[in-house]
GROMACS .gro file of C-alpha atoms in nm:
model
  283
    1MET     CA    1   0.004  -0.001  -0.006
    2LEU     CA    2   0.150   0.339  -0.090
    3SER     CA    3   0.103   0.493   0.215
    4TYR     CA    4   0.310   0.215   0.378
    5ASP     CA    5   0.563   0.182   0.157
    6ARG     CA    6   0.635   0.558   0.080
    7PHE     CA    7   0.524   0.723   0.393
    8GLY     CA    8   0.660   0.575   0.686
    9GLU     CA    9   0.429   0.248   0.789
   10GLY     CA   10   0.135   0.541   0.761
   11LYS     CA   11   0.296   0.824   0.988
   12CYS     CA   12   0.212   1.143   0.960
   13ASN     CA   13   0.599   1.226   0.898
   14ASP     CA   14   0.788   1.393   0.653
   15GLN     CA   15   0.697   1.168   0.334
   16ALA     CA   16   0.326   1.254   0.416
   17ARG     CA   17   0.394   1.665   0.456
   18GLU     CA   18   0.566   1.633   0.115
   19ALA     CA   19   0.331   1.491  -0.033
   20ILE     CA   20   0.051   1.684   0.107
   21ARG     CA   21   0.258   2.013  -0.045
   22LEU     CA   22   0.347   1.851  -0.367
   23THR     CA   23  -0.066   1.853  -0.435
   24PHE     CA   24  -0.070   2.203  -0.404
   25HIS     CA   25   0.272   2.298  -0.595
   26ASP     CA   26   0.167   2.122  -0.898
   27ALA     CA   27  -0.221   2.235  -0.892
   28VAL     CA   28  -0.202   2.640  -0.804
   29GLY     CA   29   0.015   2.682  -1.137
   30ARG     CA   30  -0.319   2.798  -1.360
   31SER     CA   31  -0.381   3.176  -1.402
   32HIS     CA   32  -0.693   3.328  -1.565
   33ALA     CA   33  -0.528   3.630  -1.659
   34LEU     CA   34  -0.258   3.444  -1.858
   35LYS     CA   35  -0.563   3.289  -2.086
   36SER     CA   36  -0.733   3.594  -2.133
   37SER     CA   37  -0.397   3.717  -2.261
   38GLY     CA   38  -0.359   3.452  -2.471
   39ALA     CA   39  -0.111   3.315  -2.317
   40PHE     CA   40  -0.062   2.911  -2.186
   41GLU     CA   41  -0.271   2.953  -1.839
   42GLY     CA   42  -0.106   2.646  -1.699
   43GLY     CA   43  -0.243   2.315  -1.672
   44GLY     CA   44  -0.368   2.287  -1.300
   45ALA     CA   45  -0.346   1.968  -1.152
   46ASP     CA   46  -0.159   1.779  -1.469
   47GLY     CA   47   0.172   1.651  -1.300
   48SER     CA   48   0.387   1.927  -1.465
   49ILE     CA   49   0.636   1.929  -1.163
   50ILE     CA   50   0.707   1.570  -1.245
   51TRP     CA   51   0.705   1.566  -1.612
   52PHE     CA   52   0.894   1.850  -1.647
   53ALA     CA   53   1.075   1.841  -1.337
   54ASN     CA   54   1.420   1.996  -1.441
   55VAL     CA   55   1.254   2.299  -1.537
   56GLU     CA   56   0.985   2.360  -1.254
   57LEU     CA   57   1.216   2.225  -0.984
   58ALA     CA   58   1.487   2.509  -1.090
   59ASP     CA   59   1.185   2.752  -0.935
   60PRO     CA   60   1.310   2.823  -0.583
   61ALA     CA   61   0.965   2.821  -0.463
   62ASN     CA   62   0.958   2.439  -0.510
   63ASP     CA   63   1.290   2.384  -0.260
   64GLY     CA   64   1.259   2.091  -0.085
   65LEU     CA   65   1.013   1.873  -0.304
   66GLU     CA   66   1.331   1.707  -0.497
   67ASP     CA   67   1.254   1.384  -0.321
   68ILE     CA   68   0.884   1.338  -0.345
   69VAL     CA   69   0.920   1.396  -0.700
   70LEU     CA   70   1.148   1.159  -0.759
   71ALA     CA   71   0.989   0.913  -0.536
   72LEU     CA   72   0.649   0.980  -0.701
   73LYS     CA   73   0.782   0.955  -1.071
   74ASP     CA   74   0.954   0.607  -0.974
   75VAL     CA   75   0.595   0.471  -0.838
   76ALA     CA   76   0.344   0.612  -1.160
   77ASP     CA   77   0.623   0.490  -1.400
   78ASN     CA   78   0.611   0.122  -1.290
   79HIS     CA   79   0.245   0.106  -1.227
   80ASN     CA   80   0.149   0.304  -1.545
   81VAL     CA   81  -0.048   0.592  -1.375
   82SER     CA   82  -0.047   0.942  -1.481
   83TYR     CA   83   0.179   1.207  -1.265
   84GLY     CA   84  -0.105   1.430  -1.232
   85ASP     CA   85  -0.296   1.146  -1.085
   86ILE     CA   86  -0.011   0.986  -0.878
   87ILE     CA   87   0.025   1.341  -0.710
   88GLN     CA   88  -0.303   1.378  -0.597
   89PHE     CA   89  -0.357   1.039  -0.480
   90ALA     CA   90  -0.035   1.048  -0.279
   91GLY     CA   91  -0.143   1.396  -0.122
   92ALA     CA   92  -0.448   1.212  -0.037
   93VAL     CA   93  -0.313   0.939   0.117
   94GLY     CA   94  -0.019   1.132   0.284
   95LEU     CA   95  -0.280   1.330   0.454
   96SER     CA   96  -0.491   1.020   0.582
   97ASN     CA   97  -0.169   0.929   0.753
   98CYS     CA   98  -0.263   1.217   1.007
   99PRO     CA   99  -0.505   1.173   1.309
  100GLY     CA  100  -0.819   1.429   1.249
  101SER     CA  101  -0.785   1.476   0.919
  102PRO     CA  102  -1.066   1.457   0.669
  103ARG     CA  103  -1.089   1.190   0.393
  104LEU     CA  104  -1.013   1.369   0.057
  105ALA     CA  105  -1.174   1.278  -0.255
  106PHE     CA  106  -0.983   1.139  -0.526
  107TYR     CA  107  -1.062   1.156  -0.894
  108ALA     CA  108  -0.833   0.962  -1.145
  109GLY     CA  109  -0.790   0.997  -1.524
  110ARG     CA  110  -0.584   1.318  -1.571
  111PRO     CA  111  -0.382   1.324  -1.907
  112ASP     CA  112  -0.040   1.415  -1.944
  113PRO     CA  113   0.092   1.791  -1.901
  114VAL     CA  114   0.125   1.948  -2.202
  115ALA     CA  115   0.420   2.194  -2.092
  116PRO     CA  116   0.554   2.340  -1.777
  117SER     CA  117   0.365   2.567  -1.538
  118PRO     CA  118   0.421   2.929  -1.584
  119SER     CA  119   0.671   3.074  -1.370
  120GLY     CA  120   0.556   3.306  -1.088
  121LEU     CA  121   0.244   3.142  -0.982
  122ILE     CA  122   0.311   2.970  -0.678
  123PRO     CA  123   0.232   3.213  -0.379
  124SER     CA  124   0.536   3.293  -0.133
  125PRO     CA  125   0.535   3.322   0.258
  126THR     CA  126   0.661   3.632   0.211
  127ASP     CA  127   0.336   3.780   0.023
  128SER     CA  128   0.147   4.031   0.165
  129ALA     CA  129  -0.238   3.908   0.229
  130ASP     CA  130  -0.344   4.144  -0.071
  131VAL     CA  131  -0.073   3.994  -0.328
  132LEU     CA  132  -0.136   3.656  -0.182
  133LEU     CA  133  -0.519   3.653  -0.242
  134ALA     CA  134  -0.512   3.803  -0.592
  135ARG     CA  135  -0.294   3.520  -0.712
  136MET     CA  136  -0.529   3.309  -0.550
  137SER     CA  137  -0.803   3.448  -0.705
  138ASP     CA  138  -0.654   3.463  -1.048
  139ALA     CA  139  -0.593   3.083  -0.988
  140GLY     CA  140  -0.968   3.044  -0.934
  141PHE     CA  141  -1.008   3.036  -0.523
  142THR     CA  142  -1.194   3.264  -0.331
  143ALA     CA  143  -1.069   3.413   0.007
  144GLU     CA  144  -1.281   3.186   0.209
  145GLU     CA  145  -1.117   2.901   0.000
  146THR     CA  146  -0.750   3.023   0.047
  147VAL     CA  147  -0.780   3.028   0.403
  148ALA     CA  148  -0.912   2.673   0.406
  149LEU     CA  149  -0.628   2.569   0.197
  150LEU     CA  150  -0.397   2.674   0.450
  151ALA     CA  151  -0.540   2.400   0.722
  152ALA     CA  152  -0.251   2.197   0.549
  153HIS     CA  153  -0.017   2.403   0.789
  154SER     CA  154  -0.147   2.224   1.051
  155VAL     CA  155   0.061   1.960   0.979
  156ALA     CA  156   0.339   2.143   0.810
  157ARG     CA  157   0.743   2.173   0.917
  158GLN     CA  158   0.939   2.414   0.738
  159LYS     CA  159   1.299   2.320   0.627
  160THR     CA  160   1.410   2.613   0.387
  161ILE     CA  161   1.319   2.924   0.531
  162ASP     CA  162   1.571   2.957   0.827
  163PRO     CA  163   1.810   2.633   0.827
  164SER     CA  164   1.952   2.704   1.177
  165VAL     CA  165   1.607   2.551   1.305
  166PRO     CA  166   1.540   2.260   1.048
  167ASN     CA  167   1.205   2.099   1.047
  168MET     CA  168   1.070   2.350   1.285
  169PRO     CA  169   0.681   2.276   1.265
  170LEU     CA  170   0.425   2.599   1.202
  171ASP     CA  171   0.199   2.478   1.520
  172SER     CA  172   0.249   2.321   1.778
  173THR     CA  173   0.111   2.000   1.677
  174PRO     CA  174   0.237   1.909   1.353
  175GLU     CA  175   0.141   1.548   1.347
  176VAL     CA  176  -0.210   1.609   1.393
  177PHE     CA  177  -0.439   1.772   1.150
  178ASP     CA  178  -0.660   2.049   1.430
  179THR     CA  179  -0.738   2.389   1.470
  180GLN     CA  180  -0.435   2.494   1.659
  181PHE     CA  181  -0.265   2.647   1.352
  182TYR     CA  182  -0.522   2.888   1.333
  183THR     CA  183  -0.564   2.954   1.705
  184GLU     CA  184  -0.215   2.974   1.746
  185MET     CA  185  -0.201   3.259   1.477
  186LEU     CA  186  -0.434   3.455   1.698
  187LEU     CA  187  -0.182   3.498   1.991
  188LYS     CA  188   0.088   3.765   1.947
  189GLY     CA  189   0.428   3.688   1.816
  190THR     CA  190   0.692   3.741   2.068
  191CYS     CA  191   0.972   3.556   1.949
  192TYR     CA  192   1.196   3.372   1.670
  193PRO     CA  193   1.259   3.004   1.662
  194GLY     CA  194   1.595   3.045   1.517
  195ARG     CA  195   1.804   3.332   1.372
  196GLY     CA  196   1.475   3.533   1.242
  197ARG     CA  197   1.625   3.696   0.978
  198SER     CA  198   1.423   3.568   0.676
  199ALA     CA  199   1.169   3.830   0.508
  200ALA     CA  200   0.931   3.489   0.505
  201GLU     CA  201   0.878   3.472   0.896
  202VAL     CA  202   0.719   3.681   1.153
  203LYS     CA  203   0.748   3.662   1.544
  204SER     CA  204   0.585   3.346   1.668
  205PRO     CA  205   0.436   3.319   1.986
  206LEU     CA  206   0.630   2.988   2.091
  207LYS     CA  207   0.953   2.908   2.054
  208SER     CA  208   0.888   2.608   1.928
  209THR     CA  209   0.708   2.657   1.613
  210MET     CA  210   0.777   2.948   1.310
  211ARG     CA  211   0.523   3.186   1.180
  212LEU     CA  212   0.538   3.256   0.812
  213ALA     CA  213   0.464   3.625   0.696
  214SER     CA  214   0.204   3.532   0.480
  215ASP     CA  215  -0.003   3.343   0.734
  216ALA     CA  216   0.004   3.596   0.986
  217ALA     CA  217  -0.062   3.854   0.713
  218VAL     CA  218  -0.404   3.658   0.558
  219ALA     CA  219  -0.513   3.557   0.946
  220GLN     CA  220  -0.540   3.973   1.013
  221HIS     CA  221  -0.667   4.048   0.699
  222ALA     CA  222  -1.006   4.213   0.680
  223SER     CA  223  -1.147   4.017   0.388
  224THR     CA  224  -1.020   3.691   0.567
  225ALA     CA  225  -0.982   3.771   0.906
  226GLY     CA  226  -1.362   3.675   1.002
  227THR     CA  227  -1.323   3.333   0.793
  228TRP     CA  228  -0.988   3.252   1.002
  229ARG     CA  229  -1.152   3.301   1.334
  230ALA     CA  230  -1.446   3.107   1.260
  231LEU     CA  231  -1.237   2.784   1.110
  232ALA     CA  232  -1.048   2.801   1.449
  233ASP     CA  233  -1.343   2.768   1.651
  234ASN     CA  234  -1.469   2.456   1.459
  235PRO     CA  235  -1.320   2.185   1.396
  236GLY     CA  236  -1.617   2.029   1.175
  237ALA     CA  237  -1.613   2.343   0.929
  238MET     CA  238  -1.262   2.342   0.926
  239GLN     CA  239  -1.216   1.973   0.795
  240THR     CA  240  -1.551   2.056   0.548
  241ALA     CA  241  -1.394   2.365   0.431
  242PHE     CA  242  -1.042   2.227   0.372
  243ARG     CA  243  -1.188   1.907   0.209
  244GLU     CA  244  -1.421   2.096  -0.031
  245ALA     CA  245  -1.130   2.364  -0.141
  246MET     CA  246  -0.858   2.020  -0.200
  247GLN     CA  247  -1.150   1.876  -0.429
  248LYS     CA  248  -1.171   2.200  -0.619
  249LEU     CA  249  -0.779   2.260  -0.626
  250ALA     CA  250  -0.713   1.889  -0.725
  251THR     CA  251  -0.986   1.889  -1.008
  252GLN     CA  252  -0.830   2.233  -1.186
  253GLY     CA  253  -0.842   2.229  -1.558
  254HIS     CA  254  -0.990   1.899  -1.594
  255THR     CA  255  -1.318   1.716  -1.704
  256ASN     CA  256  -1.434   1.375  -1.732
  257LEU     CA  257  -1.244   1.264  -1.427
  258THR     CA  258  -1.333   0.928  -1.245
  259ASP     CA  259  -1.418   0.938  -0.903
  260CYS     CA  260  -1.203   0.630  -0.721
  261SER     CA  261  -1.271   0.831  -0.359
  262SER     CA  262  -1.324   0.485  -0.205
  263VAL     CA  263  -0.936   0.371  -0.264
  264ILE     CA  264  -0.873   0.675   0.019
  265PRO     CA  265  -0.798   0.537   0.369
  266THR     CA  266  -0.982   0.707   0.634
  267ALA     CA  267  -0.753   0.905   0.910
  268ALA     CA  268  -0.800   0.839   1.282
  269PRO     CA  269  -0.946   1.044   1.493
  270ALA     CA  270  -0.739   1.351   1.675
  271MET     CA  271  -0.682   1.193   2.021
  272ARG     CA  272  -0.642   1.541   2.225
  273PRO     CA  273  -0.931   1.810   2.345
  274PRO     CA  274  -1.008   2.090   2.072
  275ALA     CA  275  -0.785   2.389   2.008
  276ALA     CA  276  -0.910   2.671   2.231
  277ARG     CA  277  -0.905   3.050   2.088
  278PRO     CA  278  -0.649   3.240   2.331
  279SER     CA  279  -0.837   3.461   2.563
  280ALA     CA  280  -0.552   3.711   2.588
  281ASN     CA  281  -0.245   3.821   2.445
  282THR     CA  282  -0.415   3.780   2.078
  283GLN     CA  283  -0.316   3.982   1.773
   0.00000   0.00000   0.00000
């Protein structure tokens, strides 16, 4: 089973996190503005990051994805699966390794990509909220859907932003898919976990976690702060919003796909109390 062979015996580990991250980086490369100008808009969730790895992995935005790209290429080539399908399948299976996560839909039948994703379409952790939301809107996502997609950071760790603190998580429960990421973002930042010299991070409330500048900006933006707090308060709503936004992301640019969601495992429940909104020291 892919979850066993590729993702550390079903654990919410680095391989699972890389697979989850790869689903976004492959699929978000789509632009309505480019299409309107007559240029190639990008193929969305088409596997171009594997097919054209020599081009797309040269983009600094894709740093850290080399190992998972090579691993999934090997699986796809050996099982006659399209690269677009293997990326979305692996991401859904990888997420299921993380307790508390929703069971993602999986649709198969993506054709091979026709070209590399256009450059500059992957949001950066240095982006302001306005820039990030504009990019996601250009890719076809509302502000609310963008906030929901950031739930992936509940199980994320950083490797390239500050090498002095490798594998630093973005919240205090990186092995559990929960609302802690949203809740902790409401706390006042007081320290940096490492050197704190990157424009991609801002002060965190905990020495044991890193706060991305773009996450903090979206949490505080007038158009998204309400959605942010609503998801922080409601684990069920967060799971539903993330599942729906991920289904939209995974099918971007494709029609006539086959629903194969039954092959995706169900995650174990999160064995911890729900996150609580901080009552003081909030931003």
